[in-house]
CSV table of C-alpha atoms and ligand atoms in Angstrom, one decimal:
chain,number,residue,atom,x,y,z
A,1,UNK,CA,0.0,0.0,0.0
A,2,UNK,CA,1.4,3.3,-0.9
A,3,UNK,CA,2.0,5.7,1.5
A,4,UNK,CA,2.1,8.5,-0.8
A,5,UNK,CA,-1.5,10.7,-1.7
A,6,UNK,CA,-3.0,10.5,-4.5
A,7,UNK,CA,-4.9,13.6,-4.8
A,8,UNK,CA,-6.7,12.5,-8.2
A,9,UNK,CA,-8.0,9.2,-6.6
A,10,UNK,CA,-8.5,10.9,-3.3
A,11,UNK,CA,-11.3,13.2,-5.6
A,12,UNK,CA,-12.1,10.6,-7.6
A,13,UNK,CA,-13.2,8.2,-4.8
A,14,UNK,CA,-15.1,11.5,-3.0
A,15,UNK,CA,-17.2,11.4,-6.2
A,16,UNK,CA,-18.0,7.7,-5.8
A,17,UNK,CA,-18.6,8.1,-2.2
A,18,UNK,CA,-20.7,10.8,-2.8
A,19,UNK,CA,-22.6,8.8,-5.8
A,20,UNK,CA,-23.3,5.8,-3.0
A,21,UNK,CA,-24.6,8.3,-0.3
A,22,UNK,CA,-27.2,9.4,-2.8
A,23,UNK,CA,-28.0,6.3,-4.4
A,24,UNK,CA,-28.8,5.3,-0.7
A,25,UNK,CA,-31.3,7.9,-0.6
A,26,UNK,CA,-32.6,7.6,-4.6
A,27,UNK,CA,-33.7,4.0,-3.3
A,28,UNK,CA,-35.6,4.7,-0.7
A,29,UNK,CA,-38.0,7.4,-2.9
A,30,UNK,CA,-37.7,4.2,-5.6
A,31,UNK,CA,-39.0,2.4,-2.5
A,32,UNK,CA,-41.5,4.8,-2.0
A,33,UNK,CA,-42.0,5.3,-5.9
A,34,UNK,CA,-42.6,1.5,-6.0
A,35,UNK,CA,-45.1,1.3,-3.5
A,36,UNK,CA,-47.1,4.4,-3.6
A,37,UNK,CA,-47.6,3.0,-7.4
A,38,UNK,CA,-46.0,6.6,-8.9
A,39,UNK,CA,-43.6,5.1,-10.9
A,40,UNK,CA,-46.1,2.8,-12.5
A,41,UNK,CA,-48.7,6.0,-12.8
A,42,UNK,CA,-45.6,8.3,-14.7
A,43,UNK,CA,-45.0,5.3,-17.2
A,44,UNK,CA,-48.6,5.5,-18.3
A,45,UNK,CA,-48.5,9.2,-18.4
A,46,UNK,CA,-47.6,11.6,-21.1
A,47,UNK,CA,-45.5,14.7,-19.5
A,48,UNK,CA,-47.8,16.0,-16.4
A,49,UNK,CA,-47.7,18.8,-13.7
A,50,UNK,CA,-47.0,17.0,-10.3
A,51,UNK,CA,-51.3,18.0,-9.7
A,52,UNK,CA,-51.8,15.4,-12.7
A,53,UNK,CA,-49.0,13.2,-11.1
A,54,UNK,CA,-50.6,13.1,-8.0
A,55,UNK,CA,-54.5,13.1,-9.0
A,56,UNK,CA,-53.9,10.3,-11.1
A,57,UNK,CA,-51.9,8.2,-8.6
A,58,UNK,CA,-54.4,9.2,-5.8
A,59,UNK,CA,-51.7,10.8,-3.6
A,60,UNK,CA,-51.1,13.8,-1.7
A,61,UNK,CA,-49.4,16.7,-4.1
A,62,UNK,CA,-47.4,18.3,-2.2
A,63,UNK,CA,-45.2,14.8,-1.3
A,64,UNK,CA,-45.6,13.7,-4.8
A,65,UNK,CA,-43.4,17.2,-6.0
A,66,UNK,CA,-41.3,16.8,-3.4
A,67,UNK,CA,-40.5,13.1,-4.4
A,68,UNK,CA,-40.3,14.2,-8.5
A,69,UNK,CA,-37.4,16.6,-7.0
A,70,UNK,CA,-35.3,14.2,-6.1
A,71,UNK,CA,-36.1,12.1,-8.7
A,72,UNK,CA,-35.5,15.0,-11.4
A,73,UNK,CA,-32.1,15.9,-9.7
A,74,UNK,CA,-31.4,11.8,-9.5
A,75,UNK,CA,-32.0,12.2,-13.2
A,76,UNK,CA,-34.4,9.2,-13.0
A,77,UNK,CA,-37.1,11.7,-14.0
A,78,UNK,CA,-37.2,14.0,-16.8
A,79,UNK,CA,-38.7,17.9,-16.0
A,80,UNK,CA,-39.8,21.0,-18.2
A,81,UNK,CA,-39.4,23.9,-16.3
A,82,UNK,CA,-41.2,25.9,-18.9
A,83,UNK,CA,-43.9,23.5,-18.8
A,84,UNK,CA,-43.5,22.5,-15.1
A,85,UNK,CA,-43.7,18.9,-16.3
A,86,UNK,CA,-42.1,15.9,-15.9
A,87,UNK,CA,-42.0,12.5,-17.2
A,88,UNK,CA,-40.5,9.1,-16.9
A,89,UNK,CA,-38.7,8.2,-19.9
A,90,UNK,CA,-39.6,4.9,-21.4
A,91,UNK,CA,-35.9,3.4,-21.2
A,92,UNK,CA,-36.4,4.3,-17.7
A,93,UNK,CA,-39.5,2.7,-17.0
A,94,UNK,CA,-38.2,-0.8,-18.2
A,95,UNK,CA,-36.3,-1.0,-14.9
A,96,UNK,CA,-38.3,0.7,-12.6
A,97,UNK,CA,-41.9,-0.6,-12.9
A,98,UNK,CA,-44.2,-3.7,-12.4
A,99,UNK,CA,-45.1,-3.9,-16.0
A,100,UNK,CA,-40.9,-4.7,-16.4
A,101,UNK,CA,-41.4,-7.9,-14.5
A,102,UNK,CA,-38.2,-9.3,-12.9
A,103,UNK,CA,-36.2,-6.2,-14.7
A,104,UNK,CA,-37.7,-3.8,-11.7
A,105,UNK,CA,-35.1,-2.5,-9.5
A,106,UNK,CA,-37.9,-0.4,-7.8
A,107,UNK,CA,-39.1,-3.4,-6.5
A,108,UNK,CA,-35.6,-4.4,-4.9
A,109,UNK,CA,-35.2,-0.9,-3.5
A,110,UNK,CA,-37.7,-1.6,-1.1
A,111,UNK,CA,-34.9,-3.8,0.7
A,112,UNK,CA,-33.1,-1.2,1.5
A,113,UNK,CA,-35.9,0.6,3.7
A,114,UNK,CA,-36.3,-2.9,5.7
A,115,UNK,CA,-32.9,-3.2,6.4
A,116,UNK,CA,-32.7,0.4,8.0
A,117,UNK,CA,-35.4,-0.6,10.4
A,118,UNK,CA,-32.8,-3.0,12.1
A,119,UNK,CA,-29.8,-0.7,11.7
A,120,UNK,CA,-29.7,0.2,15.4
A,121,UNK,CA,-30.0,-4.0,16.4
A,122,UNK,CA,-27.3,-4.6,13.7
A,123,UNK,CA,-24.7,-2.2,15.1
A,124,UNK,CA,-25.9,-3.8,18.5
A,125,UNK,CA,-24.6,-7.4,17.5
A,126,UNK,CA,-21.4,-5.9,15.7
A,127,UNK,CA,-20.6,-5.3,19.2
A,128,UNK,CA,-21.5,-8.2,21.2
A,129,UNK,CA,-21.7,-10.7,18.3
A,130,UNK,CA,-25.5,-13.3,18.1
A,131,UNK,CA,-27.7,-12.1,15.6
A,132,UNK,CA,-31.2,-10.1,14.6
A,133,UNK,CA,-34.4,-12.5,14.9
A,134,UNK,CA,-36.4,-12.9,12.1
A,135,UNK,CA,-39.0,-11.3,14.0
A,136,UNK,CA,-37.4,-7.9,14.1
A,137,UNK,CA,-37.9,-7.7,10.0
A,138,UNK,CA,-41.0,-6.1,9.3
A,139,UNK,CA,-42.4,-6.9,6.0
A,140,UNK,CA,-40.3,-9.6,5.3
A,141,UNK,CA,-42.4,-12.2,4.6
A,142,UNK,CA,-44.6,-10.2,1.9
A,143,UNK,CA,-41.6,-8.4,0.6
A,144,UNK,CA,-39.7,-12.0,-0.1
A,145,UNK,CA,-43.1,-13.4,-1.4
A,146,UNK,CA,-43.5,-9.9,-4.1
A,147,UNK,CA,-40.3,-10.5,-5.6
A,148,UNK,CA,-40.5,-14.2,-5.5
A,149,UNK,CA,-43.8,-14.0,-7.5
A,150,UNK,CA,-42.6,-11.4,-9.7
A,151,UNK,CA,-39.2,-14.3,-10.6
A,152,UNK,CA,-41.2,-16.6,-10.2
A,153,UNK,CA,-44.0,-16.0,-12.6
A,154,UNK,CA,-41.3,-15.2,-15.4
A,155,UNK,CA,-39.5,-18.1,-14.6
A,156,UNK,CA,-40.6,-21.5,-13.2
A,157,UNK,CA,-43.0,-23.1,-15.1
A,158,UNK,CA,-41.4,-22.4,-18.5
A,159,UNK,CA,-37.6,-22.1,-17.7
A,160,UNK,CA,-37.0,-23.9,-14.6
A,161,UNK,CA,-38.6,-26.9,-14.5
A,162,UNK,CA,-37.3,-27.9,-17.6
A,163,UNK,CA,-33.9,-28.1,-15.9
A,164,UNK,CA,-34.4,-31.7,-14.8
A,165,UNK,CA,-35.0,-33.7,-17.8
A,166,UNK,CA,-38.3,-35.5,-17.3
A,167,UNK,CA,-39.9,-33.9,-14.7
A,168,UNK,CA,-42.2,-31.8,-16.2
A,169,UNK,CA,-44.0,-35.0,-17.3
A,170,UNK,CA,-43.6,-36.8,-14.0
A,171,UNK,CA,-46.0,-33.7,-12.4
A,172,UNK,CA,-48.3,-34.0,-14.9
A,173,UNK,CA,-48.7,-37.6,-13.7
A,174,UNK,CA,-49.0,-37.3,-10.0
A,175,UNK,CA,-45.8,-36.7,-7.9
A,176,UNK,CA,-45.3,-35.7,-4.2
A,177,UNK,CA,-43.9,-32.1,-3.6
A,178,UNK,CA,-42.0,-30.5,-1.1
A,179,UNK,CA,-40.9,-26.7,-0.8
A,180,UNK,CA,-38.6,-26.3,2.2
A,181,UNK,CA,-39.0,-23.0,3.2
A,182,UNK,CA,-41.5,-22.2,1.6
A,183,UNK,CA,-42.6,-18.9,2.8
A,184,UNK,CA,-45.8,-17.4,1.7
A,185,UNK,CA,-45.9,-20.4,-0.7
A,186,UNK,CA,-45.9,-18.5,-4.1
A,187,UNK,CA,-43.8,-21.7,-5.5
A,188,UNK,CA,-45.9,-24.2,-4.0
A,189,UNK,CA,-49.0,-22.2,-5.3
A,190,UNK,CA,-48.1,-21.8,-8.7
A,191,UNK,CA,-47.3,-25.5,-8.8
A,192,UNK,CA,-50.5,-27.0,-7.1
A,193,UNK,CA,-52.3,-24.6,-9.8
A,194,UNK,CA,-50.3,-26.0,-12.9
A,195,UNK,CA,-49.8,-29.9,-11.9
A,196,UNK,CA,-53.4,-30.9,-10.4
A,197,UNK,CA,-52.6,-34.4,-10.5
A,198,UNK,CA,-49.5,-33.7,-8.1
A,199,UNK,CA,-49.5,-33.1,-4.1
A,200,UNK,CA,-47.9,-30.5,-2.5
A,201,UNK,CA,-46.2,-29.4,0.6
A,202,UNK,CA,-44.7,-26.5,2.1
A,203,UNK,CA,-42.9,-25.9,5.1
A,204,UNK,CA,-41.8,-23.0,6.8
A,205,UNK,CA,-40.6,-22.1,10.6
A,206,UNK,CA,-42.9,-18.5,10.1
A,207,UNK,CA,-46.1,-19.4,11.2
A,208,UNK,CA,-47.5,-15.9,9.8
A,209,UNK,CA,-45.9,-16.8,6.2
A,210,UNK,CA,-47.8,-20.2,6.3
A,211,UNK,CA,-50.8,-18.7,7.8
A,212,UNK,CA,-50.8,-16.9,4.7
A,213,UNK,CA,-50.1,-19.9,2.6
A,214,UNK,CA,-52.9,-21.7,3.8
A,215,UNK,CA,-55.7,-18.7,2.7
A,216,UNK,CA,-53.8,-18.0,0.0
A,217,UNK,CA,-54.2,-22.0,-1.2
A,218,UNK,CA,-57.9,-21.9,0.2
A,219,UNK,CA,-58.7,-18.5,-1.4
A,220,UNK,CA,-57.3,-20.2,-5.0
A,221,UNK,CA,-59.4,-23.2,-3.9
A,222,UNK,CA,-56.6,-25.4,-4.3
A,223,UNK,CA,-56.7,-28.9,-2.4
A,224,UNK,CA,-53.8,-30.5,-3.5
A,225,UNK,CA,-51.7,-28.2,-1.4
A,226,UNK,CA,-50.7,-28.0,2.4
A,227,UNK,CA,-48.7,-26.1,4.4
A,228,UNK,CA,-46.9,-26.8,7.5
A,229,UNK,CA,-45.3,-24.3,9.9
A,230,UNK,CA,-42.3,-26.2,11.6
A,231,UNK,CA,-38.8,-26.4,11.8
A,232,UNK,CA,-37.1,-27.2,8.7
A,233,UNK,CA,-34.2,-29.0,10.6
A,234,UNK,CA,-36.2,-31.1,12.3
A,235,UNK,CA,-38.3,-32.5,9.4
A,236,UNK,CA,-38.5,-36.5,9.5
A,237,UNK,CA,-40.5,-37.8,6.4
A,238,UNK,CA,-38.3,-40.7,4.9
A,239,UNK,CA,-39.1,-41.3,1.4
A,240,UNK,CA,-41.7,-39.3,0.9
A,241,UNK,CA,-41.3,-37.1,-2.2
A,242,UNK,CA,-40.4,-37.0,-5.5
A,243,UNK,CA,-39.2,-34.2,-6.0
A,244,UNK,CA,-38.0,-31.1,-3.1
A,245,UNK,CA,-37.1,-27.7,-3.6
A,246,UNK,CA,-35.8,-25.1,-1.6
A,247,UNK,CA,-35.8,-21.5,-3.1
A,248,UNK,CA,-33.6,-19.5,-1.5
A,249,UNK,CA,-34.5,-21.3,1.9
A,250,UNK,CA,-30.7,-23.0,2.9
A,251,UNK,CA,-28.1,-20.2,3.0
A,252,UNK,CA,-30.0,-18.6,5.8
A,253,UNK,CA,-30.7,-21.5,8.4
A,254,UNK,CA,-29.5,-22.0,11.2
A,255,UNK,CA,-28.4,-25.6,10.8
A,256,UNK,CA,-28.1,-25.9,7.0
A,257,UNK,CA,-26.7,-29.5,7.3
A,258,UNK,CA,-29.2,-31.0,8.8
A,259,UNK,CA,-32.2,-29.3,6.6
A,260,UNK,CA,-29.7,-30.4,4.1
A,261,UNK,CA,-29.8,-34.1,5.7
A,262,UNK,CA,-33.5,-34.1,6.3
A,263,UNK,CA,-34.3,-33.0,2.7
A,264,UNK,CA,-32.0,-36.3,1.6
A,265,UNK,CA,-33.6,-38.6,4.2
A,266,UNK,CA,-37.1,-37.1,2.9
A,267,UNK,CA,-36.4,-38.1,-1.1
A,268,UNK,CA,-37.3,-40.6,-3.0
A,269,UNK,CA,-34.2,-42.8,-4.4
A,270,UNK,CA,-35.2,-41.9,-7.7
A,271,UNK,CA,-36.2,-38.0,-6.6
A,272,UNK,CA,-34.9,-35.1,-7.4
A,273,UNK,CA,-33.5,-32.2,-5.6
A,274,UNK,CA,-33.5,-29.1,-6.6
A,275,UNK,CA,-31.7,-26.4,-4.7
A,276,UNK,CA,-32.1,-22.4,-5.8
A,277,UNK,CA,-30.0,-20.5,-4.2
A,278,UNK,CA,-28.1,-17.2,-4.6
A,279,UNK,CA,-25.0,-17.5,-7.2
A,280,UNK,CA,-21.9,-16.6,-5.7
A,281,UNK,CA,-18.3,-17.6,-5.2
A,282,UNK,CA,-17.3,-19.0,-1.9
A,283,UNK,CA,-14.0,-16.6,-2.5
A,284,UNK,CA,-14.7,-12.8,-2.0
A,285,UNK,CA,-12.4,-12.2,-5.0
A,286,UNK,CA,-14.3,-14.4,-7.1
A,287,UNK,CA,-17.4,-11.9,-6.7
A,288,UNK,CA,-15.5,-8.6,-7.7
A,289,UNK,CA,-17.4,-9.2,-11.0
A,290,UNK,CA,-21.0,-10.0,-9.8
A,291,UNK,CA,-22.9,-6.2,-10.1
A,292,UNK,CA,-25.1,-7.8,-7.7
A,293,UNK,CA,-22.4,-8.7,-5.0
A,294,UNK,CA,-22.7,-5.1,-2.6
A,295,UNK,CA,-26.2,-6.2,-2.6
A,296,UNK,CA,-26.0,-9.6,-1.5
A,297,UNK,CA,-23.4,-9.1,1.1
A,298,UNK,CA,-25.4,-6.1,2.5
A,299,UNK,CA,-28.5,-8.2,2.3
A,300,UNK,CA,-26.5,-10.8,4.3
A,301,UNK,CA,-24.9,-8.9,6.8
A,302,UNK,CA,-28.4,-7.5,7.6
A,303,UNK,CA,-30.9,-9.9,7.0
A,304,UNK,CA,-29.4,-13.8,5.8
A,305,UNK,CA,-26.3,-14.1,8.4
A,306,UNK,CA,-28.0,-12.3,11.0
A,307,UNK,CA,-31.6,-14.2,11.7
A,308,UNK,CA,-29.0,-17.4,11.2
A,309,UNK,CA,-26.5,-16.0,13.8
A,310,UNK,CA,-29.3,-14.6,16.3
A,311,UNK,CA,-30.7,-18.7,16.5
A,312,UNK,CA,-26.9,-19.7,17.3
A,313,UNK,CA,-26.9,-21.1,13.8
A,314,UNK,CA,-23.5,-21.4,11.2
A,315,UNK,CA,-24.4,-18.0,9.4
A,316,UNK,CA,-23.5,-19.3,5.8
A,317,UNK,CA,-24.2,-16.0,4.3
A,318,UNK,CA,-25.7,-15.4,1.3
A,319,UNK,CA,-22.8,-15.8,-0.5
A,320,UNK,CA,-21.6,-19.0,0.8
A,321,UNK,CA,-20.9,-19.8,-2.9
A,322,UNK,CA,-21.1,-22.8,-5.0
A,323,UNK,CA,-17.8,-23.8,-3.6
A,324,UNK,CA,-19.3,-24.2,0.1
A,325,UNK,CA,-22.4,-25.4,-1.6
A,326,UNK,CA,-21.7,-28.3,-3.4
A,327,UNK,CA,-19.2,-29.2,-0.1
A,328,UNK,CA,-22.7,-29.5,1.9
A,329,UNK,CA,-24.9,-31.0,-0.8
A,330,UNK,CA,-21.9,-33.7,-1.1
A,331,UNK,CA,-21.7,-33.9,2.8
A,332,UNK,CA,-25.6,-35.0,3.0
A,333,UNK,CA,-25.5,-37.4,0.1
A,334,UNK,CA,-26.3,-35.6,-2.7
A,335,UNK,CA,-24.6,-35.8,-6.5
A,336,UNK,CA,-25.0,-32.5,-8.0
A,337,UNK,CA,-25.7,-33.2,-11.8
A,338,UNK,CA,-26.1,-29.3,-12.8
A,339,UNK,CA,-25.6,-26.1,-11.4
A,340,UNK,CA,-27.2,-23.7,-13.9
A,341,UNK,CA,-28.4,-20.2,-14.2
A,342,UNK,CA,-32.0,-19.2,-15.4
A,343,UNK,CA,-33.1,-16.5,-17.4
A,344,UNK,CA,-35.2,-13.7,-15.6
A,345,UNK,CA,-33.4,-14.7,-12.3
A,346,UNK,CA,-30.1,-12.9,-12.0
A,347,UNK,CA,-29.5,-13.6,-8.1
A,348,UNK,CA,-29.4,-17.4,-8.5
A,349,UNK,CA,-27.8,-20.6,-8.9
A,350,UNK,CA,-30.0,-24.0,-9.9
A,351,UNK,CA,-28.6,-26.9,-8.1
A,352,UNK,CA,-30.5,-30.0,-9.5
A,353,UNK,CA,-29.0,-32.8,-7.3
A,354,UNK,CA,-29.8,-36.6,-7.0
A,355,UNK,CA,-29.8,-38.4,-3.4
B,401,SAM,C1,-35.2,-16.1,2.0
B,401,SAM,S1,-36.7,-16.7,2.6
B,401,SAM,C2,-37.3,-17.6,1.1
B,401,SAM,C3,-38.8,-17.9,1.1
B,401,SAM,C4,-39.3,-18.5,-0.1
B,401,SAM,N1,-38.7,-19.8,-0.4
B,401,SAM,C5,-39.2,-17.6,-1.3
B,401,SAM,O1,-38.4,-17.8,-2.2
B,401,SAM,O2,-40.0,-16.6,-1.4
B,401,SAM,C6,-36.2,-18.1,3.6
B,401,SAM,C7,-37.3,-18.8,4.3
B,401,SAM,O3,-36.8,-19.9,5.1
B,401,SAM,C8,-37.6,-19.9,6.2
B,401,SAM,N2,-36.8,-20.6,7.3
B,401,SAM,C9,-35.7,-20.1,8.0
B,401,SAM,N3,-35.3,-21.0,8.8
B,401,SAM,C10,-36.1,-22.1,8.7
B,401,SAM,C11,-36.2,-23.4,9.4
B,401,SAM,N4,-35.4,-23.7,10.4
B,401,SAM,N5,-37.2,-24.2,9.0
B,401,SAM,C12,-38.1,-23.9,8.1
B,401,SAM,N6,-38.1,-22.7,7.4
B,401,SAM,C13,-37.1,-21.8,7.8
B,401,SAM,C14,-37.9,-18.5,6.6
B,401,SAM,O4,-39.0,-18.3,7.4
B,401,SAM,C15,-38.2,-17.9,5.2
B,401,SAM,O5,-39.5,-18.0,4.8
């Protein structure tokens, strides 16, 4: 390391600093922008005074101007003084609203306004280590289920199934199911809907996410799914099912092993496993690349290694890596035939793994 200053990099990096600080801010009003629906109101507008802006979106004007100034001088919005009107431009809206599908950032933004809820209990366990309880994130459970749907939808009956040669017909037949993990059971759902001759199952420690599942499955009147709140780790169903996924569900547990073990134990000999889970490398140097990687290891630091930390758990990390990955899948039993990525999912790996 030199010990000489480099004034031009000492400027240059202020910049960047400076560029992080606001893009901090810019994502909570895309959080905001996102849920209050005005980003997806500007893309079906033609330019509009922020009165238009805000009648239109059903919103208070005088916070809707003051959210299209930092947008404007964000540049994310374009504004006519002349005119006093301002507009999203189209190449805009194709990352920042619903209608863009698994291309909305907007949507991802809102990630950053959870995490600052548990700042204050984050710098708290810098200091005397254990971890943040899942209970301390509000929103988490509907926020994981939005973006899983919005991946989801684009992705897993069309691309991702497909990954394991014959299964697609085996559902169509009747198969057993299991999601571990399952959350709000957007997978399981989506599934159950497709595959009517199949039976599903999802677990999940929340008993608030599967609370959820269950009217969500009732409210879609479907009765070939069920959902069980329990501890993923302790799940003892010996040949059961034909085919198990977990979807972003194993980097975060406390005891990944022995999910790991159970979802082995719980597998058909001829069943498939198939493991989605964030696509990283296990050495921080082999993520310099990823343009998702400040993401992932914020999300981790404040979300995936906490809440496994805070249970005394291993805290993986989200990026574990496909290194540590396919050294636990081995561990429990598994033979990973593929790891593959899927189009419309840029955060993950697909494990599809054979007990
Ligand atoms: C990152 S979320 C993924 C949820 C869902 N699979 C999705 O993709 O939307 C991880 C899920 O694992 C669940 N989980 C964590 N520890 C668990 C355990 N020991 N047993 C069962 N589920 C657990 C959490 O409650 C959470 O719903």
């Amino acid at each position: 390391m030199s010990t000489v200053l480099d004034t031009t990099r000492t400027q240059a990096f202020a910049e960047q600093a400076l560029g992080i600080v606001n893009g901090g801010f810019l994502s909570l009003m895309l959080s905001v922008g996102h849920r209050t629906g005005l980003l997806d109101t500007l893309a079906t507008l033609e330019p509009a005074t922020s009165d238009r802006i805000a009648a239109a979106a059903g919103l208070n004007e005088r916070y809707v101007r003051e959210w299209l100034g930092a947008m404007v001088t964000g540049r994310i919005i374009e504004y006519d003084p002349a005119t006093r009107t301002y507009w999203l431009p189209r190449e805009h809206a194709a990352s920042l609203t619903r209608a863009a599908g698994p291309d909305n950032l907007a949507e991802l933004a809102q990630i950053v306004a959870m995490l600052g809820q548990v700042e204050g209990a984050i710098v708290d366990v810098f200091r005397k280590g254990g971890g943040v309880d899942y209970r301390a994130f509000e929103r988490f459970h509907a926020l994981m289920a939005e973006s899983s749907h919005t991946t989801l939808e684009a992705t897993l009956l069309t691309r991702t199934l497909p990954l394991v040669p014959g299964l697609v017909d085996r559902l169509d037949a009747g198969v057993d199911v299991l999601d571990m993990g399952c959350g709000e059971g957007v997978a399981i759902r989506m599934m159950a809907q497709r595959f009517p001759r199949s039976r599903f199952v999802g677990v999940d420690i929340a008993a608030e996410a599967i609370a959820t599942a269950r009217a969500e499955a009732e409210a879609a009147n479907l009765t070939n799914a069920q959902f069980l709140a329990q501890d993923a780790a302790t799940f003892s169903t010996p040949a059961a099912f034909d085919f198990i996924t977990a979807f972003d569900a194993i980097h975060d547990q406390a005891a990944p092993r022995r999910v790991l073990r159970a979802i082995h134990e719980a597998l058909r000999p001829d069943g498939v496993f198939l493991m989605v889970d964030i696509a990283a490398s296990s050495r921080l140097e082999g993520n310099l690349d990823n343009p998702l990687a400040p993401f992932l290891f914020t999300v981790s630091t404040m979300h995936c290694m906490t809440v496994s930390l805070a249970q005394g758990g291993e805290g993986l990390g989200a990026c574990w890596g496909e290194e540590k990955a396919r050294e636990l899948l081995a561990e429990s039993g598994f033979t990973v035939v593929d790891v593959s990525r899927v189009d419309g999912d840029p955060l993950n790996a697909y494990y599809v793994c054979r007990p």
